[in-house]
GROMACS .gro file of C-alpha atoms in nm:
model
  238
    1UNK     CA    1   0.625  -0.544  -0.714
    2UNK     CA    2   0.991  -0.431  -0.615
    3UNK     CA    3   0.913  -0.098  -0.650
    4UNK     CA    4   0.638  -0.008  -0.578
    5UNK     CA    5   0.713  -0.199  -0.239
    6UNK     CA    6   1.077   0.037  -0.189
    7UNK     CA    7   0.866   0.354  -0.252
    8UNK     CA    8   0.606   0.313  -0.044
    9UNK     CA    9   0.786   0.283   0.250
   10UNK     CA   10   1.190   0.242   0.189
   11UNK     CA   11   1.144   0.567  -0.003
   12UNK     CA   12   1.000   0.740   0.224
   13UNK     CA   13   1.255   0.676   0.542
   14UNK     CA   14   1.564   0.670   0.345
   15UNK     CA   15   1.522   0.904   0.031
   16UNK     CA   16   1.260   1.169   0.040
   17UNK     CA   17   1.366   1.221   0.464
   18UNK     CA   18   1.795   1.201   0.336
   19UNK     CA   19   1.956   1.170   0.068
   20UNK     CA   20   2.283   1.040   0.235
   21UNK     CA   21   2.059   0.735   0.342
   22UNK     CA   22   1.919   0.651   0.009
   23UNK     CA   23   2.226   0.624  -0.166
   24UNK     CA   24   2.339   0.407   0.127
   25UNK     CA   25   2.075   0.189   0.053
   26UNK     CA   26   2.169   0.152  -0.270
   27UNK     CA   27   2.493   0.002  -0.300
   28UNK     CA   28   2.423  -0.198   0.018
   29UNK     CA   29   2.153  -0.363  -0.217
   30UNK     CA   30   2.450  -0.414  -0.377
   31UNK     CA   31   2.585  -0.548  -0.197
   32UNK     CA   32   2.313  -0.820  -0.196
   33UNK     CA   33   2.473  -0.898  -0.477
   34UNK     CA   34   2.827  -1.094  -0.377
   35UNK     CA   35   2.673  -1.151   0.050
   36UNK     CA   36   2.463  -1.391  -0.108
   37UNK     CA   37   2.807  -1.533  -0.280
   38UNK     CA   38   3.034  -1.509   0.029
   39UNK     CA   39   3.207  -1.273  -0.168
   40UNK     CA   40   3.292  -1.155   0.170
   41UNK     CA   41   3.586  -0.866   0.002
   42UNK     CA   42   3.331  -0.735  -0.245
   43UNK     CA   43   3.023  -0.762   0.026
   44UNK     CA   44   3.283  -0.495   0.178
   45UNK     CA   45   3.363  -0.263  -0.005
   46UNK     CA   46   3.031  -0.205  -0.087
   47UNK     CA   47   2.901  -0.215   0.253
   48UNK     CA   48   3.212   0.059   0.303
   49UNK     CA   49   2.979   0.342   0.080
   50UNK     CA   50   2.714   0.247   0.241
   51UNK     CA   51   2.953   0.302   0.570
   52UNK     CA   52   3.056   0.666   0.401
   53UNK     CA   53   2.727   0.752   0.377
   54UNK     CA   54   2.563   0.688   0.691
   55UNK     CA   55   2.736   0.552   0.945
   56UNK     CA   56   2.450   0.370   1.100
   57UNK     CA   57   2.471   0.116   0.810
   58UNK     CA   58   2.786   0.063   0.996
   59UNK     CA   59   2.591  -0.263   1.114
   60UNK     CA   60   2.562  -0.433   0.821
   61UNK     CA   61   2.944  -0.577   0.911
   62UNK     CA   62   2.881  -0.741   1.202
   63UNK     CA   63   2.557  -0.943   1.137
   64UNK     CA   64   2.715  -1.019   0.768
   65UNK     CA   65   2.860  -1.298   1.026
   66UNK     CA   66   2.501  -1.447   1.114
   67UNK     CA   67   2.285  -1.368   0.773
   68UNK     CA   68   2.390  -1.650   0.479
   69UNK     CA   69   2.220  -1.753   0.243
   70UNK     CA   70   2.070  -2.086   0.358
   71UNK     CA   71   1.827  -2.279   0.522
   72UNK     CA   72   2.111  -2.291   0.824
   73UNK     CA   73   1.981  -2.213   1.157
   74UNK     CA   74   1.647  -2.093   0.944
   75UNK     CA   75   1.413  -2.265   1.290
   76UNK     CA   76   1.648  -2.058   1.495
   77UNK     CA   77   1.587  -1.703   1.374
   78UNK     CA   78   1.177  -1.803   1.303
   79UNK     CA   79   1.148  -1.831   1.672
   80UNK     CA   80   1.368  -1.501   1.800
   81UNK     CA   81   0.959  -1.342   1.729
   82UNK     CA   82   0.752  -1.617   1.903
   83UNK     CA   83   1.092  -1.453   2.154
   84UNK     CA   84   1.090  -1.113   2.154
   85UNK     CA   85   0.754  -1.093   2.242
   86UNK     CA   86   0.762  -1.287   2.511
   87UNK     CA   87   1.067  -1.143   2.668
   88UNK     CA   88   0.849  -0.833   2.571
   89UNK     CA   89   0.580  -0.974   2.839
   90UNK     CA   90   0.820  -0.993   3.072
   91UNK     CA   91   0.929  -0.699   3.058
   92UNK     CA   92   1.286  -0.826   2.984
   93UNK     CA   93   1.445  -0.524   2.658
   94UNK     CA   94   1.739  -0.357   2.644
   95UNK     CA   95   1.661  -0.075   2.810
   96UNK     CA   96   1.607  -0.293   3.202
   97UNK     CA   97   1.920  -0.597   3.034
   98UNK     CA   98   2.164  -0.234   3.003
   99UNK     CA   99   2.042  -0.107   3.317
  100UNK     CA  100   2.171  -0.411   3.509
  101UNK     CA  101   2.529  -0.279   3.405
  102UNK     CA  102   2.688  -0.135   3.626
  103UNK     CA  103   2.836   0.237   3.437
  104UNK     CA  104   2.594   0.469   3.538
  105UNK     CA  105   2.698   0.596   3.194
  106UNK     CA  106   2.607   0.376   3.035
  107UNK     CA  107   2.315   0.407   3.218
  108UNK     CA  108   2.240   0.764   3.225
  109UNK     CA  109   2.267   0.749   2.773
  110UNK     CA  110   2.036   0.424   2.808
  111UNK     CA  111   1.701   0.632   3.034
  112UNK     CA  112   1.871   0.924   2.750
  113UNK     CA  113   1.757   0.710   2.474
  114UNK     CA  114   1.414   0.574   2.574
  115UNK     CA  115   1.333   0.912   2.677
  116UNK     CA  116   1.410   1.061   2.350
  117UNK     CA  117   1.182   1.062   2.060
  118UNK     CA  118   1.075   1.341   1.781
  119UNK     CA  119   0.659   1.389   1.734
  120UNK     CA  120   0.681   1.172   1.427
  121UNK     CA  121   0.888   0.886   1.602
  122UNK     CA  122   0.759   0.854   2.036
  123UNK     CA  123   0.678   0.496   2.050
  124UNK     CA  124   0.658   0.173   1.983
  125UNK     CA  125   0.353  -0.058   1.989
  126UNK     CA  126   0.470  -0.407   1.941
  127UNK     CA  127   0.068  -0.502   1.900
  128UNK     CA  128  -0.002  -0.275   1.660
  129UNK     CA  129  -0.208  -0.302   1.247
  130UNK     CA  130   0.241  -0.187   1.115
  131UNK     CA  131   0.369  -0.405   1.321
  132UNK     CA  132   0.174  -0.701   1.304
  133UNK     CA  133   0.113  -0.682   0.876
  134UNK     CA  134   0.468  -0.708   0.907
  135UNK     CA  135   0.465  -1.121   1.082
  136UNK     CA  136   0.202  -1.211   0.856
  137UNK     CA  137   0.405  -1.123   0.561
  138UNK     CA  138   0.622  -1.350   0.715
  139UNK     CA  139   0.395  -1.684   0.729
  140UNK     CA  140   0.350  -1.756   0.357
  141UNK     CA  141   0.738  -1.717   0.304
  142UNK     CA  142   0.793  -1.941   0.662
  143UNK     CA  143   0.563  -2.216   0.443
  144UNK     CA  144   0.652  -2.213   0.135
  145UNK     CA  145   1.054  -2.144   0.256
  146UNK     CA  146   1.197  -2.493   0.082
  147UNK     CA  147   1.029  -2.399  -0.287
  148UNK     CA  148   1.119  -2.042  -0.253
  149UNK     CA  149   1.477  -2.141  -0.155
  150UNK     CA  150   1.507  -2.357  -0.429
  151UNK     CA  151   1.421  -2.092  -0.733
  152UNK     CA  152   1.492  -1.767  -0.581
  153UNK     CA  153   1.892  -1.668  -0.449
  154UNK     CA  154   1.918  -1.489  -0.217
  155UNK     CA  155   1.564  -1.587   0.001
  156UNK     CA  156   1.707  -1.739   0.266
  157UNK     CA  157   1.867  -1.463   0.325
  158UNK     CA  158   1.686  -1.214   0.237
  159UNK     CA  159   1.350  -1.350   0.500
  160UNK     CA  160   1.644  -1.412   0.823
  161UNK     CA  161   1.746  -1.012   0.744
  162UNK     CA  162   1.273  -0.927   0.722
  163UNK     CA  163   1.262  -1.166   1.105
  164UNK     CA  164   1.543  -0.989   1.252
  165UNK     CA  165   1.444  -0.693   1.142
  166UNK     CA  166   1.138  -0.742   1.344
  167UNK     CA  167   1.324  -0.950   1.641
  168UNK     CA  168   1.468  -0.596   1.722
  169UNK     CA  169   1.212  -0.262   1.662
  170UNK     CA  170   1.089  -0.552   1.945
  171UNK     CA  171   1.406  -0.600   2.188
  172UNK     CA  172   1.434  -0.274   2.097
  173UNK     CA  173   1.126  -0.119   2.190
  174UNK     CA  174   1.155   0.057   2.572
  175UNK     CA  175   1.445   0.305   2.241
  176UNK     CA  176   1.203   0.347   2.020
  177UNK     CA  177   1.455   0.579   1.799
  178UNK     CA  178   1.722   0.232   1.775
  179UNK     CA  179   1.455   0.015   1.768
  180UNK     CA  180   1.304   0.186   1.429
  181UNK     CA  181   1.640   0.296   1.300
  182UNK     CA  182   1.728  -0.103   1.342
  183UNK     CA  183   1.433  -0.252   1.173
  184UNK     CA  184   1.451  -0.008   0.915
  185UNK     CA  185   1.781  -0.090   0.803
  186UNK     CA  186   1.707  -0.379   0.815
  187UNK     CA  187   1.393  -0.409   0.618
  188UNK     CA  188   1.566  -0.319   0.323
  189UNK     CA  189   1.510  -0.618   0.120
  190UNK     CA  190   1.180  -0.625   0.170
  191UNK     CA  191   1.115  -0.509  -0.186
  192UNK     CA  192   1.378  -0.775  -0.307
  193UNK     CA  193   1.094  -1.077  -0.048
  194UNK     CA  194   0.777  -0.951  -0.107
  195UNK     CA  195   0.756  -1.016  -0.479
  196UNK     CA  196   0.894  -1.382  -0.417
  197UNK     CA  197   0.523  -1.464  -0.319
  198UNK     CA  198   0.413  -1.441  -0.641
  199UNK     CA  199   0.506  -1.822  -0.734
  200UNK     CA  200   0.373  -1.925  -0.438
  201UNK     CA  201  -0.055  -1.927  -0.598
  202UNK     CA  202  -0.257  -1.912  -0.942
  203UNK     CA  203  -0.327  -1.741  -1.062
  204UNK     CA  204  -0.029  -1.509  -0.977
  205UNK     CA  205  -0.255  -1.165  -1.042
  206UNK     CA  206  -0.357  -1.254  -0.749
  207UNK     CA  207   0.011  -1.216  -0.516
  208UNK     CA  208   0.051  -0.948  -0.736
  209UNK     CA  209  -0.345  -0.773  -0.644
  210UNK     CA  210  -0.231  -0.869  -0.229
  211UNK     CA  211   0.074  -0.622  -0.306
  212UNK     CA  212  -0.083  -0.353  -0.419
  213UNK     CA  213  -0.317  -0.330  -0.182
  214UNK     CA  214  -0.050  -0.347   0.083
  215UNK     CA  215   0.142  -0.052  -0.067
  216UNK     CA  216  -0.112   0.130  -0.023
  217UNK     CA  217  -0.158   0.083   0.315
  218UNK     CA  218   0.161   0.125   0.385
  219UNK     CA  219   0.198   0.457   0.172
  220UNK     CA  220  -0.116   0.566   0.442
  221UNK     CA  221   0.089   0.394   0.700
  222UNK     CA  222   0.356   0.543   0.567
  223UNK     CA  223   0.328   0.875   0.374
  224UNK     CA  224  -0.034   0.995   0.560
  225UNK     CA  225  -0.103   0.944   0.885
  226UNK     CA  226   0.269   0.935   1.033
  227UNK     CA  227   0.288   1.259   0.873
  228UNK     CA  228   0.674   1.161   0.817
  229UNK     CA  229   0.570   1.434   0.477
  230UNK     CA  230   0.547   1.761   0.536
  231UNK     CA  231   0.480   2.147   0.310
  232UNK     CA  232   0.851   2.246   0.340
  233UNK     CA  233   0.881   2.547   0.497
  234UNK     CA  234   1.113   2.856   0.607
  235UNK     CA  235   1.159   2.916   0.951
  236UNK     CA  236   1.365   3.195   0.894
  237UNK     CA  237   1.319   3.578   0.753
  238UNK     CA  238   1.423   3.673   0.429
   0.00000   0.00000   0.00000
């Protein structure tokens, strides 16, 4: 199930699109083994290797100090999702906060990022089916957090990281490029988190089928609907 989820989402975003990013994902996933056990030195070595391949992975150095594999502050992380939507409704977002900084360079840069888009990433719809499914995935993980946390090492770390990805996607919605970039980095833990759900339902094949359906939908979203994957072509004359 981990491979199914990985190829349905993470692979097309990181590996297929940019090999450097895919290698960085690999080193980051390896760092989780030490992150879980609070082995700071080994964790930082792998995160540093990841950063050498893609600088955006330096973000994990910052969140290392707030994400731990325990249930401490779990309720605070859970509250981030409704808080993000409340902030969205009252128009408090990254762009509005940056515009409050009385430095013209910062304001100009913020506006530039808000207007930056590609033919793939144009805007963030915080009520899209894609994002709502992410939120729905969190619900059973929260409900069964105690048995899952007791059975699986890394559960609380991955859950907090996953929730943080949803929060930043909504909070950074006014900056589409940054929103998807940060969220996609944090969601690399999805392939490790979702398979844990298999133990909460008997028979286990029910969850397996649901995960396969989810992955099929993600394949359609990431490979077909988004037009992220396209034929190769030469933009010069031979």
